[in-house]
Tab-separated table of C-alpha atoms (C1' of nucleotides) in Angstrom:
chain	number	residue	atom	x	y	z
A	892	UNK	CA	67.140	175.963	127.543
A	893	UNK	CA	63.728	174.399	128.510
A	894	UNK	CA	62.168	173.327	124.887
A	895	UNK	CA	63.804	170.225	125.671
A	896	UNK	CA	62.283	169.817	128.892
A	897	UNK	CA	58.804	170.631	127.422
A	898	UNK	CA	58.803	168.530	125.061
A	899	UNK	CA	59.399	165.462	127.435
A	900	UNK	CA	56.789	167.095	129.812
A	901	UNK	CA	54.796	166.507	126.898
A	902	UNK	CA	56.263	163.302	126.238
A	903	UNK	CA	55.239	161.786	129.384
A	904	UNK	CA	51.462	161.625	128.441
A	905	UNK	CA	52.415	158.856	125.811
A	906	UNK	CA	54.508	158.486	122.850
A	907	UNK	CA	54.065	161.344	119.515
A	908	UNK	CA	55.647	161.774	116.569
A	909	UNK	CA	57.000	165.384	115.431
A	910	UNK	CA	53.973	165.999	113.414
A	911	UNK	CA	51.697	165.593	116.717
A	912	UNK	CA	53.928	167.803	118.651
A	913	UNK	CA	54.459	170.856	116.322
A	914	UNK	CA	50.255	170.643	116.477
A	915	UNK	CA	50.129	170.833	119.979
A	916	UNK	CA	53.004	173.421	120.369
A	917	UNK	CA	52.326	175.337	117.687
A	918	UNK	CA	48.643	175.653	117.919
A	919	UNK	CA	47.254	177.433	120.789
A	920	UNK	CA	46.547	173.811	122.686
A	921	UNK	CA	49.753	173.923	124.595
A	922	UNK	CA	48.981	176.567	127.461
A	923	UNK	CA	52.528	175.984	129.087
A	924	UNK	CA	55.134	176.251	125.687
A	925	UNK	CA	55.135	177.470	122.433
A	926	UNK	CA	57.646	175.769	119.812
A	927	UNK	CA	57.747	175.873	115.987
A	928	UNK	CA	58.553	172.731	113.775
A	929	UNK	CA	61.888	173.058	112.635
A	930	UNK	CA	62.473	173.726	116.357
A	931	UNK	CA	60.591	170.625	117.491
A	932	UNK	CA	62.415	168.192	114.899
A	933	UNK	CA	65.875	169.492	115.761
A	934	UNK	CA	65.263	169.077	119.377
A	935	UNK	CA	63.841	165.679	119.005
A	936	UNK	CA	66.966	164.596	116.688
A	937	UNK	CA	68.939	165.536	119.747
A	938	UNK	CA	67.200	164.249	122.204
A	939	UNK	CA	67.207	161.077	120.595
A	940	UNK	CA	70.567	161.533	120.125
A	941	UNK	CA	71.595	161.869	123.879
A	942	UNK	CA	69.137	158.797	124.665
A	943	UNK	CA	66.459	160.546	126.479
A	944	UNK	CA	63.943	159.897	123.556
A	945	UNK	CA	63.695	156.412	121.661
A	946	UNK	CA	62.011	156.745	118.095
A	947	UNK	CA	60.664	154.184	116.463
A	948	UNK	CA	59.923	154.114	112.483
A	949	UNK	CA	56.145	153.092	112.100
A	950	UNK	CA	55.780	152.267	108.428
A	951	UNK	CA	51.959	153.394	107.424
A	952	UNK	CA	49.981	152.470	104.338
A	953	UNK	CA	48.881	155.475	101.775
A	954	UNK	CA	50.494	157.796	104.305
A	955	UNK	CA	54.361	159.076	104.745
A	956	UNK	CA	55.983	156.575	107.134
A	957	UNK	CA	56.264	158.265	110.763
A	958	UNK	CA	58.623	158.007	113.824
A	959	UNK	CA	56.887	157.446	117.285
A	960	UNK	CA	58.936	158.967	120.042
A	961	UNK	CA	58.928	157.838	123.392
A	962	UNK	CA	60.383	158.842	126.547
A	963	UNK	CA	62.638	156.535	128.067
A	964	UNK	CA	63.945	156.196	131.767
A	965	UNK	CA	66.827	158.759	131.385
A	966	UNK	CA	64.126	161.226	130.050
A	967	UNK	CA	62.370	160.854	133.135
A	968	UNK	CA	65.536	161.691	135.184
A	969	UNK	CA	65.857	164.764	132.891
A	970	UNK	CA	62.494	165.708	133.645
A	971	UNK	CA	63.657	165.770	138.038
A	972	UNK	CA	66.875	167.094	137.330
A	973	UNK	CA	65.232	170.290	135.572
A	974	UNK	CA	62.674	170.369	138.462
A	975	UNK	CA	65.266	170.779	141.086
A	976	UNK	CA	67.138	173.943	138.889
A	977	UNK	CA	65.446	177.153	139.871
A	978	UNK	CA	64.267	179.162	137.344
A	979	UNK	CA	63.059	182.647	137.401
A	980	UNK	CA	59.246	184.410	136.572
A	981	UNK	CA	58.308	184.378	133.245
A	982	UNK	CA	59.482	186.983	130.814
A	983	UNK	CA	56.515	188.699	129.601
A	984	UNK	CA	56.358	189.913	125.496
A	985	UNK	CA	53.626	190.919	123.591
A	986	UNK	CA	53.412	192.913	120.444
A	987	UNK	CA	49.549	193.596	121.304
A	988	UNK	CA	50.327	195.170	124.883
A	989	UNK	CA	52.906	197.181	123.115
A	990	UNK	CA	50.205	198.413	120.935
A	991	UNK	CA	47.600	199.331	123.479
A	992	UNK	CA	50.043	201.052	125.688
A	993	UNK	CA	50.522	203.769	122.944
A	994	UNK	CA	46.685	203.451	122.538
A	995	UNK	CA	46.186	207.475	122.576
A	996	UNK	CA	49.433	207.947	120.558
A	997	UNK	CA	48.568	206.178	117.000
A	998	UNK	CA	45.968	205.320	114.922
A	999	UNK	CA	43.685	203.050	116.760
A	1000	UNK	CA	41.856	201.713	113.825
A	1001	UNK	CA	43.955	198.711	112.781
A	1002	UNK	CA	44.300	198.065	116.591
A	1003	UNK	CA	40.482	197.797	116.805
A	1004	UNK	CA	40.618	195.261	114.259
A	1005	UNK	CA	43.420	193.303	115.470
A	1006	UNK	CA	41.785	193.180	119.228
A	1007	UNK	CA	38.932	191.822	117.082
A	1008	UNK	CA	40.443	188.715	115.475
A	1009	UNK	CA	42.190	188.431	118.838
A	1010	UNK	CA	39.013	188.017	120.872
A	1011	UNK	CA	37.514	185.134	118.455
A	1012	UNK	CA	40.721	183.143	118.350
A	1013	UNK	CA	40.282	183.508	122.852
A	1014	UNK	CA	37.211	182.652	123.114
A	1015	UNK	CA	37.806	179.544	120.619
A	1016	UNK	CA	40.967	178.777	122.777
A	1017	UNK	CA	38.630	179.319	125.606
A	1018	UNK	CA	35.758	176.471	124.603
A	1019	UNK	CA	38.559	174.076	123.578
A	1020	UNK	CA	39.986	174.564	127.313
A	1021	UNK	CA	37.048	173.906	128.718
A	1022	UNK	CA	36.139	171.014	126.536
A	1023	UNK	CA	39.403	169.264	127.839
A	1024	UNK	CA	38.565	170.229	131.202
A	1025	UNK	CA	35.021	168.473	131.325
A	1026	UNK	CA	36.863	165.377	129.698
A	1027	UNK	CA	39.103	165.100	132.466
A	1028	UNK	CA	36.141	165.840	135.163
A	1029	UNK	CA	34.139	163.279	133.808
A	1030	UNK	CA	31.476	164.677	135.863
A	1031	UNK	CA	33.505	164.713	139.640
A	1032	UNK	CA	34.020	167.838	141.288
A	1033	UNK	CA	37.176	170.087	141.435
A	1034	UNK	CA	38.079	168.977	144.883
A	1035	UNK	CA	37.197	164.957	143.972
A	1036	UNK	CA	39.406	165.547	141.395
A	1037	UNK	CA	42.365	166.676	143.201
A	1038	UNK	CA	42.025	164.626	145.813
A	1039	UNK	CA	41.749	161.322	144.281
A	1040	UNK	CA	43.175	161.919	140.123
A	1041	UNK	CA	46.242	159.870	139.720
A	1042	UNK	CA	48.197	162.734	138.092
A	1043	UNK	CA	46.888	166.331	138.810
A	1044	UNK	CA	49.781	167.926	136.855
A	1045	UNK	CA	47.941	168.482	133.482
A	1046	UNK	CA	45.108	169.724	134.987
A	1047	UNK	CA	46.373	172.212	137.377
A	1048	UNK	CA	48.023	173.603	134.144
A	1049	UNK	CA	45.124	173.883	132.350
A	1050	UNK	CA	43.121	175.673	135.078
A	1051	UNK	CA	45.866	178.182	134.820
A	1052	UNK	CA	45.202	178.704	131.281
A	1053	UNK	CA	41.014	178.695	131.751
A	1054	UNK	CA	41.664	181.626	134.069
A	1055	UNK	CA	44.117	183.627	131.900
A	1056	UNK	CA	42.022	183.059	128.873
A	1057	UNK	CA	38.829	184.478	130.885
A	1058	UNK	CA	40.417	187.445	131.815
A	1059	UNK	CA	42.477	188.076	128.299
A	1060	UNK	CA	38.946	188.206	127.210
A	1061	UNK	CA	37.506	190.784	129.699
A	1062	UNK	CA	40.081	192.616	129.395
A	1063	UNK	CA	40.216	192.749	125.274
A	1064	UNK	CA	36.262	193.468	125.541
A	1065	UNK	CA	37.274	196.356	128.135
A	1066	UNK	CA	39.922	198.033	126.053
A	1067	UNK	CA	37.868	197.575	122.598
A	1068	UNK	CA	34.961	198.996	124.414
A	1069	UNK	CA	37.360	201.951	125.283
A	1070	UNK	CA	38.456	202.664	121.637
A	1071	UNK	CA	34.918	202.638	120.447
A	1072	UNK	CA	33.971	205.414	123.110
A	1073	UNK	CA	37.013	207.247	122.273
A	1074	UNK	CA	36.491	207.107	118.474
A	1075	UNK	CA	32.975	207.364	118.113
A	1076	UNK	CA	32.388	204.471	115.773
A	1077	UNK	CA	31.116	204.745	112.370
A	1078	UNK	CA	29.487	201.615	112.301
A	1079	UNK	CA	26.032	201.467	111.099
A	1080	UNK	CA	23.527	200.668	114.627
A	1081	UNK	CA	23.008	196.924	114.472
A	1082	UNK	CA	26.074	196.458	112.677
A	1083	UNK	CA	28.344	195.641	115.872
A	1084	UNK	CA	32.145	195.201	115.393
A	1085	UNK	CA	33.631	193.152	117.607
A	1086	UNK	CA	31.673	190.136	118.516
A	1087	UNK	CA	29.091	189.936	121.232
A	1088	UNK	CA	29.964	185.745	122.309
A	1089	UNK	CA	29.233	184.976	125.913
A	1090	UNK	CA	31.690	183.536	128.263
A	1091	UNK	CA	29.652	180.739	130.081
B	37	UNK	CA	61.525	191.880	115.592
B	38	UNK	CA	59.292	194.266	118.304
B	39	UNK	CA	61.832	195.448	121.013
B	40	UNK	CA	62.078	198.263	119.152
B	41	UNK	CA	58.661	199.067	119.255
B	42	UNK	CA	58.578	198.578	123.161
B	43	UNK	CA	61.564	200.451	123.486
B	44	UNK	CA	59.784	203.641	121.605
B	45	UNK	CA	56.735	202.785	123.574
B	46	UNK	CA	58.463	203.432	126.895
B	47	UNK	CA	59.796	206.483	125.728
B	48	UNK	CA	56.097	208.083	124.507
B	49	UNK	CA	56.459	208.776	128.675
B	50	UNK	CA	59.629	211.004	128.734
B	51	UNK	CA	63.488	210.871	127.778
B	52	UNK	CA	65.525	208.055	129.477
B	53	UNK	CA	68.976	206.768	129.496
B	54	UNK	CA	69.616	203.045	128.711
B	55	UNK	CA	70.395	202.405	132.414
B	56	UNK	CA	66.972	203.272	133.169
B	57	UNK	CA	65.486	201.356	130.484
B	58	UNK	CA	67.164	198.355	131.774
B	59	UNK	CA	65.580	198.666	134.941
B	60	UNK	CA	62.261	198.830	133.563
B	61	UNK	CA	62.288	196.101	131.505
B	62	UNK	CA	64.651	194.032	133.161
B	63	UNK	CA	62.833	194.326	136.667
B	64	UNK	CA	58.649	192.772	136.858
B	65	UNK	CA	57.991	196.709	136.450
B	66	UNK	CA	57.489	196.388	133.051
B	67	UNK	CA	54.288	194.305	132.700
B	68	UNK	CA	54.207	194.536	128.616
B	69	UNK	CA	57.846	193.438	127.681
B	70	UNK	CA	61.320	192.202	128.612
B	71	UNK	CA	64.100	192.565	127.482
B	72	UNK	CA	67.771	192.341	129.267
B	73	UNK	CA	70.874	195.294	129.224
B	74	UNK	CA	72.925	194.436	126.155
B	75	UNK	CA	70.053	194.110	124.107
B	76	UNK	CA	68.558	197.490	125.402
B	77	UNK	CA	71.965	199.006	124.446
B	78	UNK	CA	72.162	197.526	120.984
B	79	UNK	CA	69.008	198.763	120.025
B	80	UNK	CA	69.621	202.212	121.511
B	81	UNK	CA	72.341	202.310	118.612
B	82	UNK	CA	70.265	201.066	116.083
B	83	UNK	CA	67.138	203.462	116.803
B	84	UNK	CA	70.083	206.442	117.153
B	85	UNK	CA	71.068	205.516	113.670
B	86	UNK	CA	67.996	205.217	111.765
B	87	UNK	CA	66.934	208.566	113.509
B	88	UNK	CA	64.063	207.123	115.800
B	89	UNK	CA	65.694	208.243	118.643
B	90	UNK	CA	67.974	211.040	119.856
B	91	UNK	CA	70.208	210.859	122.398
B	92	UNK	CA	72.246	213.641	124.083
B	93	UNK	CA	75.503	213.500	126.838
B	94	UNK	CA	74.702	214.660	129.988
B	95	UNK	CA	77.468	215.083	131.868
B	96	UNK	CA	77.270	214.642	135.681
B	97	UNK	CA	79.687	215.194	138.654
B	98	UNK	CA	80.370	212.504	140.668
B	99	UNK	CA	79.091	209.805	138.522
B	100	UNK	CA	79.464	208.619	135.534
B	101	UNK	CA	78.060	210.531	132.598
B	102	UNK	CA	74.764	209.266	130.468
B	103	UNK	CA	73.050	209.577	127.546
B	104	UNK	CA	69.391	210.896	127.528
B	105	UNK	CA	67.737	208.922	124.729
B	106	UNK	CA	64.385	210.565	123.673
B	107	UNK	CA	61.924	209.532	120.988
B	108	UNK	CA	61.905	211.319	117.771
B	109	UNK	CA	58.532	212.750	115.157
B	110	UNK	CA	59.746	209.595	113.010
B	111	UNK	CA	59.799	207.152	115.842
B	112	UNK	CA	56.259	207.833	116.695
B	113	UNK	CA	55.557	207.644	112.849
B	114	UNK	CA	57.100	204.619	113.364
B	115	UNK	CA	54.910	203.400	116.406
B	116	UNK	CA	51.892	204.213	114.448
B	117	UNK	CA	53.430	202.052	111.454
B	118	UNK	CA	54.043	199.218	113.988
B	119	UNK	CA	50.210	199.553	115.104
B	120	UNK	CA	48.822	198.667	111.616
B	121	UNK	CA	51.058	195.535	111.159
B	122	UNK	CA	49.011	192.380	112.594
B	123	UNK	CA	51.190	190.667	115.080
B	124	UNK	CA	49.393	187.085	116.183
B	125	UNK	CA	48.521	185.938	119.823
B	126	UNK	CA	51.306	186.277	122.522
B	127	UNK	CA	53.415	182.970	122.714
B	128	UNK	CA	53.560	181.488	126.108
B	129	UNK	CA	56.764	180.176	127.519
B	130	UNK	CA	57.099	179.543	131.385
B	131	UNK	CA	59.306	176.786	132.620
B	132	UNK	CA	57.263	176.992	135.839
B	133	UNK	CA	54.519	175.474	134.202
B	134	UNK	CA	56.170	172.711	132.447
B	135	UNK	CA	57.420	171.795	136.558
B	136	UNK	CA	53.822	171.802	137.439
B	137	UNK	CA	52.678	169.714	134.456
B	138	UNK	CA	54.998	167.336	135.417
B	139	UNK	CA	55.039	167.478	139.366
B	140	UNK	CA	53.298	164.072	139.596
B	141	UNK	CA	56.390	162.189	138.283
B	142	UNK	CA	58.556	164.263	139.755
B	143	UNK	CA	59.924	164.804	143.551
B	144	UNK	CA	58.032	168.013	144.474
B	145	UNK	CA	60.558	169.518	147.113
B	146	UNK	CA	62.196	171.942	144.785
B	147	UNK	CA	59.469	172.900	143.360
B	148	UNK	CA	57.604	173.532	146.153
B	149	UNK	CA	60.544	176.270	147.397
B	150	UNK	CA	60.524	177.176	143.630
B	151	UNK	CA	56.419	178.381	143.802
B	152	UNK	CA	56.802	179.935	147.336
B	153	UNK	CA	59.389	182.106	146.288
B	154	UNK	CA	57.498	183.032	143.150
B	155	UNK	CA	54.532	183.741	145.620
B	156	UNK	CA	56.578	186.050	147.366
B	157	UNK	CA	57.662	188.022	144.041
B	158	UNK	CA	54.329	187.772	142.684
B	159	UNK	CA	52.841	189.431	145.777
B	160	UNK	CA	55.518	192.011	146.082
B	161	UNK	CA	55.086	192.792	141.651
B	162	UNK	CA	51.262	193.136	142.594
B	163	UNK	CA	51.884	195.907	145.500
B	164	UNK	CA	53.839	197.872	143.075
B	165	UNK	CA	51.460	197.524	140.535
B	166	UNK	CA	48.656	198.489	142.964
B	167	UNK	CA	50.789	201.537	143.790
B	168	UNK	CA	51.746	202.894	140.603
B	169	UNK	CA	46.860	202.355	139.804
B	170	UNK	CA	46.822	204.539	142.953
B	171	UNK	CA	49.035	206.694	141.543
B	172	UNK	CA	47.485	207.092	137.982
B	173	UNK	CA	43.948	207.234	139.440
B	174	UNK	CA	44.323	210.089	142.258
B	175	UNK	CA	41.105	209.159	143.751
B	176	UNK	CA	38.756	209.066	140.803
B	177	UNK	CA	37.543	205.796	139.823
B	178	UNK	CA	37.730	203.325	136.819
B	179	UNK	CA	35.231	204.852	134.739
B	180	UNK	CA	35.878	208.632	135.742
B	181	UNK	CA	39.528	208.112	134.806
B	182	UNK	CA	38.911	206.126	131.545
B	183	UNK	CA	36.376	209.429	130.120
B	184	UNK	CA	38.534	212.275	131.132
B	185	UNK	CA	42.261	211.072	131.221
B	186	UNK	CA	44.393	212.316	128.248
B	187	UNK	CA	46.342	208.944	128.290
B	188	UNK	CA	44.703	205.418	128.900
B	189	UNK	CA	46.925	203.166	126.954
B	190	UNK	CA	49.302	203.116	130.288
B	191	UNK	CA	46.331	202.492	132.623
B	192	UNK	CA	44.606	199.531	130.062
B	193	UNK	CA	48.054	197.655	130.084
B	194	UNK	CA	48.460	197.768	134.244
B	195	UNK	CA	44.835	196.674	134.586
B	196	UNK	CA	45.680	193.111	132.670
B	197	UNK	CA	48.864	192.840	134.343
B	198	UNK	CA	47.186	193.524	138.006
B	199	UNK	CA	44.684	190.867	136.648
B	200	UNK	CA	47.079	188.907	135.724
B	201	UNK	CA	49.227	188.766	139.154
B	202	UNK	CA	46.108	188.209	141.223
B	203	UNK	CA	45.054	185.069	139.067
B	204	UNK	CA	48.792	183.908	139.080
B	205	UNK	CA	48.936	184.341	143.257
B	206	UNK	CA	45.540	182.542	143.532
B	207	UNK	CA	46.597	179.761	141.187
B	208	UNK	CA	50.269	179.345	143.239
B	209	UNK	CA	48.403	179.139	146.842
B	210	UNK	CA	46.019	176.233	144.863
B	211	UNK	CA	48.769	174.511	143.621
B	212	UNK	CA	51.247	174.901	146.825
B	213	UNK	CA	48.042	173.606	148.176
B	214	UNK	CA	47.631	170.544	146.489
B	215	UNK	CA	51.409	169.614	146.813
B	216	UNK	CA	50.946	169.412	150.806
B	217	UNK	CA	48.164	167.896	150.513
B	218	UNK	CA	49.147	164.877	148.604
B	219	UNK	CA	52.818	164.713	150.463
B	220	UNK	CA	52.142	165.775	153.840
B	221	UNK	CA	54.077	168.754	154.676
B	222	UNK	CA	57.211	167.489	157.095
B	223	UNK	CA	57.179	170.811	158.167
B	224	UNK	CA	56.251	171.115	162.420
B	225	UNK	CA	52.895	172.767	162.982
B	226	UNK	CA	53.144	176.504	163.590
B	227	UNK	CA	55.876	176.868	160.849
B	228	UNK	CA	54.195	177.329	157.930
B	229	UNK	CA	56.300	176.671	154.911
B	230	UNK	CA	54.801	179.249	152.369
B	231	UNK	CA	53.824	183.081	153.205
B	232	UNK	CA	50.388	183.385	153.853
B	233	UNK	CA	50.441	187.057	152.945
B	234	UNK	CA	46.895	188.162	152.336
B	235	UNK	CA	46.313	190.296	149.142
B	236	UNK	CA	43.742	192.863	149.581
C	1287	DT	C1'	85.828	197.500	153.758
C	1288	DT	C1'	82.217	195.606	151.545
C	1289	DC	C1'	78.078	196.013	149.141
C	1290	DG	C1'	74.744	198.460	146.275
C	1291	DT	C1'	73.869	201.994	142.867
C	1292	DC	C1'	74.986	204.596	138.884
C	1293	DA	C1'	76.501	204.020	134.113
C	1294	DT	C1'	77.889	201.909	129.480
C	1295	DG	C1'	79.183	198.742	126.636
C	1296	DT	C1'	81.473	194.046	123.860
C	1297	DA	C1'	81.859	188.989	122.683
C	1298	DA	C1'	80.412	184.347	122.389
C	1299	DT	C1'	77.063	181.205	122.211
C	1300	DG	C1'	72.514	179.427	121.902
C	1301	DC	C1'	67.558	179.848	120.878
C	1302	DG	C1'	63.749	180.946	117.581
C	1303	DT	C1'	61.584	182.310	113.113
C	1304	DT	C1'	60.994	182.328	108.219
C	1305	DA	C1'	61.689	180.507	103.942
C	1306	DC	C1'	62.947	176.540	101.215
C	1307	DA	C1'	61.965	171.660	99.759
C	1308	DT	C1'	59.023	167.399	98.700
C	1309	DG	C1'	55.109	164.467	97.847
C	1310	DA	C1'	50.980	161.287	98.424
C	1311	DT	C1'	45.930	160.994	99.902
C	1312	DT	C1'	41.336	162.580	100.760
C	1313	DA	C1'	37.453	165.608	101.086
C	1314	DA	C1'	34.880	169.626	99.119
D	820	DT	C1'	40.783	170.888	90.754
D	821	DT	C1'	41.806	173.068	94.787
D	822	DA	C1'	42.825	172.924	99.451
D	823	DA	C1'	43.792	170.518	103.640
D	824	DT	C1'	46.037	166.821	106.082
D	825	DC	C1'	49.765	163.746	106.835
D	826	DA	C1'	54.767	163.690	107.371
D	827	DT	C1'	59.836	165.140	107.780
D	828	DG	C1'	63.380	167.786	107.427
D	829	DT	C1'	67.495	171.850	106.023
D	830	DA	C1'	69.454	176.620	105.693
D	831	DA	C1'	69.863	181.389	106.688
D	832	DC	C1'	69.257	184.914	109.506
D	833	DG	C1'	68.057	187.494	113.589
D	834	DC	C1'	66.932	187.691	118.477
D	835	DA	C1'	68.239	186.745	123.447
D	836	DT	C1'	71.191	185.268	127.310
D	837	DT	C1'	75.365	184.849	129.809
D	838	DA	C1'	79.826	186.145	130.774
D	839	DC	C1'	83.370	189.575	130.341
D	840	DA	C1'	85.043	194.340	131.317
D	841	DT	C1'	85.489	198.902	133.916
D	842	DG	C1'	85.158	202.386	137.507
D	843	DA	C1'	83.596	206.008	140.887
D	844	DC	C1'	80.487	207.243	144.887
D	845	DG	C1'	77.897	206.576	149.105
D	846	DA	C1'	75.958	203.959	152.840
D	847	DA	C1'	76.383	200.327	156.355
DNA sequence: TTCGTCATGTAATGCGTTACATGATTAA
DNA sequence: TTAATCATGTAACGCATTACATGACGAA
């Protein structure tokens, strides 16, 4: 029951249309919620609906006409209400974990390959986290940062997900590195499999 | 549509009844998946009836009587199936994060008691988790374990949650951190408000 | 006597994914 | 001319949570 609540999380860095938020939901950019469009349009309609978003109809010029959303005051008392609800830890799922537990029992090749594609797609998520971070530095240290940013929110977030992403890496390099010793590999020497891209 | 999967994953490691499942995957013991009773018990049926599972009736004295579920030659055909399907990147969802995203607009009391008490599970989840390594590794270390063991799958998927639990602790004591820092703690000196339990 | 553990389920409701549906502009 | 980007939605189906429902045993 918390899309809602993400999305005027989200909300609160500035007005978006639906287009802009499936892209940040549904791409890996949002490290704190995951949404798909048809999700993200019905829960705007009803947001709107219950006054907590205003839209506005932006007519465009060689372009589909677009509707800004915004947050509006009763949003923002949404947005403390849900912080004062307790909710539990995190429920955990992933089909790759799955996978790796049974490791020994199955066929690891297609695993190989899909911790593979996995490990690119981190280490891209990876840079782009770090890119953000450095934009919101601007050159000031951590500690400046916390001490004197006018919101901290985003950015403690976003540490989070620099530090998850750093050790999802390790770790798929770890268990990759595991299947090849395992499974001898019968790759040519000099023909590596899984990529070799350092973690600054 | 992988529950199912899990569910045959957790029984590669022995027979168990549905009530034991639950606790498993209900509880932070399960660091791969979640899932909560009824839907354990649905999909008991549904893995009995395609013949993935078997189950047999135990009867008991002095408590009630259970069913012994235990993993069948086609559900680990079916595992190994499952393995060669490419499932993309785990899809994060923590309304714990949204709270922190937003905990500049917000008034930070709740979730202040909110993160301590997720400090205290999150230390308690890494104990257990340290136990069960202790267990699995019976004094060799990482690398002895990871050449000779017949099984690492299990091993590879506690590693990234232990990871995992340490970053999450490290990142809660930050954050905790930064909310008494910017409203100073009304709490008198000597009381301290969150558990400084030291993780070693 | 009250609470926790053992043990298994059903029913209702709400959340999430996939597929369907359309159509103009711009860059390769 | 092919693909990507911009832009918004609906419909069908399946997955997940919460509440309902029961009942005996053992420990505090």
């Amino acid at each position: 029951m918390a899309l809602r609540h993400a999305v005027l999380a989200t909300l609160i860095d500035g007005p978006a249309t639906g287009y802009e938020l499936t892209k940040w939901f549904d791409a890996g950019v949002a490290n704190f919620w995951h949404a798909t469009r048809p999700q993200l349009y019905a829960e705007l309609a009803k947001l709107e609906a219950s006054g907590l978003v205003a839209g506005t109809e932006v007519v465009q010029q060689g372009r589909p006409n677009k509707r800004v959303m915004e947050i509006t005051d009763a949003g923002i008392d949404a947005l403390d209400e849900f912080a004062r609800e307790t909710s539990r830890p995190t429920a955990m799922k992933s089909d790759t974990l799955v996978k790796v537990r049974v490791l020994d029992v199955i066929d690891p090749t297609a695993l190989h390959e899909e911790l593979t594609s996995q490990l690119v797609v981190a280490v891209a998520k990876l840079e782009a986290f770090e890119a953000v971070e450095a934009r919101m530095l601007r050159g000031r240290t951590h500690d400046e940062y916390l001490a004197r940013a006018r919101r901290v929110g985003p950015y403690l977030t976003l540490r989070l997900g620099i530090a998850r992403e750093r050790e999802y890496i390790a770790w798929l390099r770890e268990v990759l590195d595991v299947i090849d010793r395992r499974r001898p590999s019968t790759v040519p020497p000099g023909h590596p499999i899984h990529p070799t891209l350092e973690v600054t």
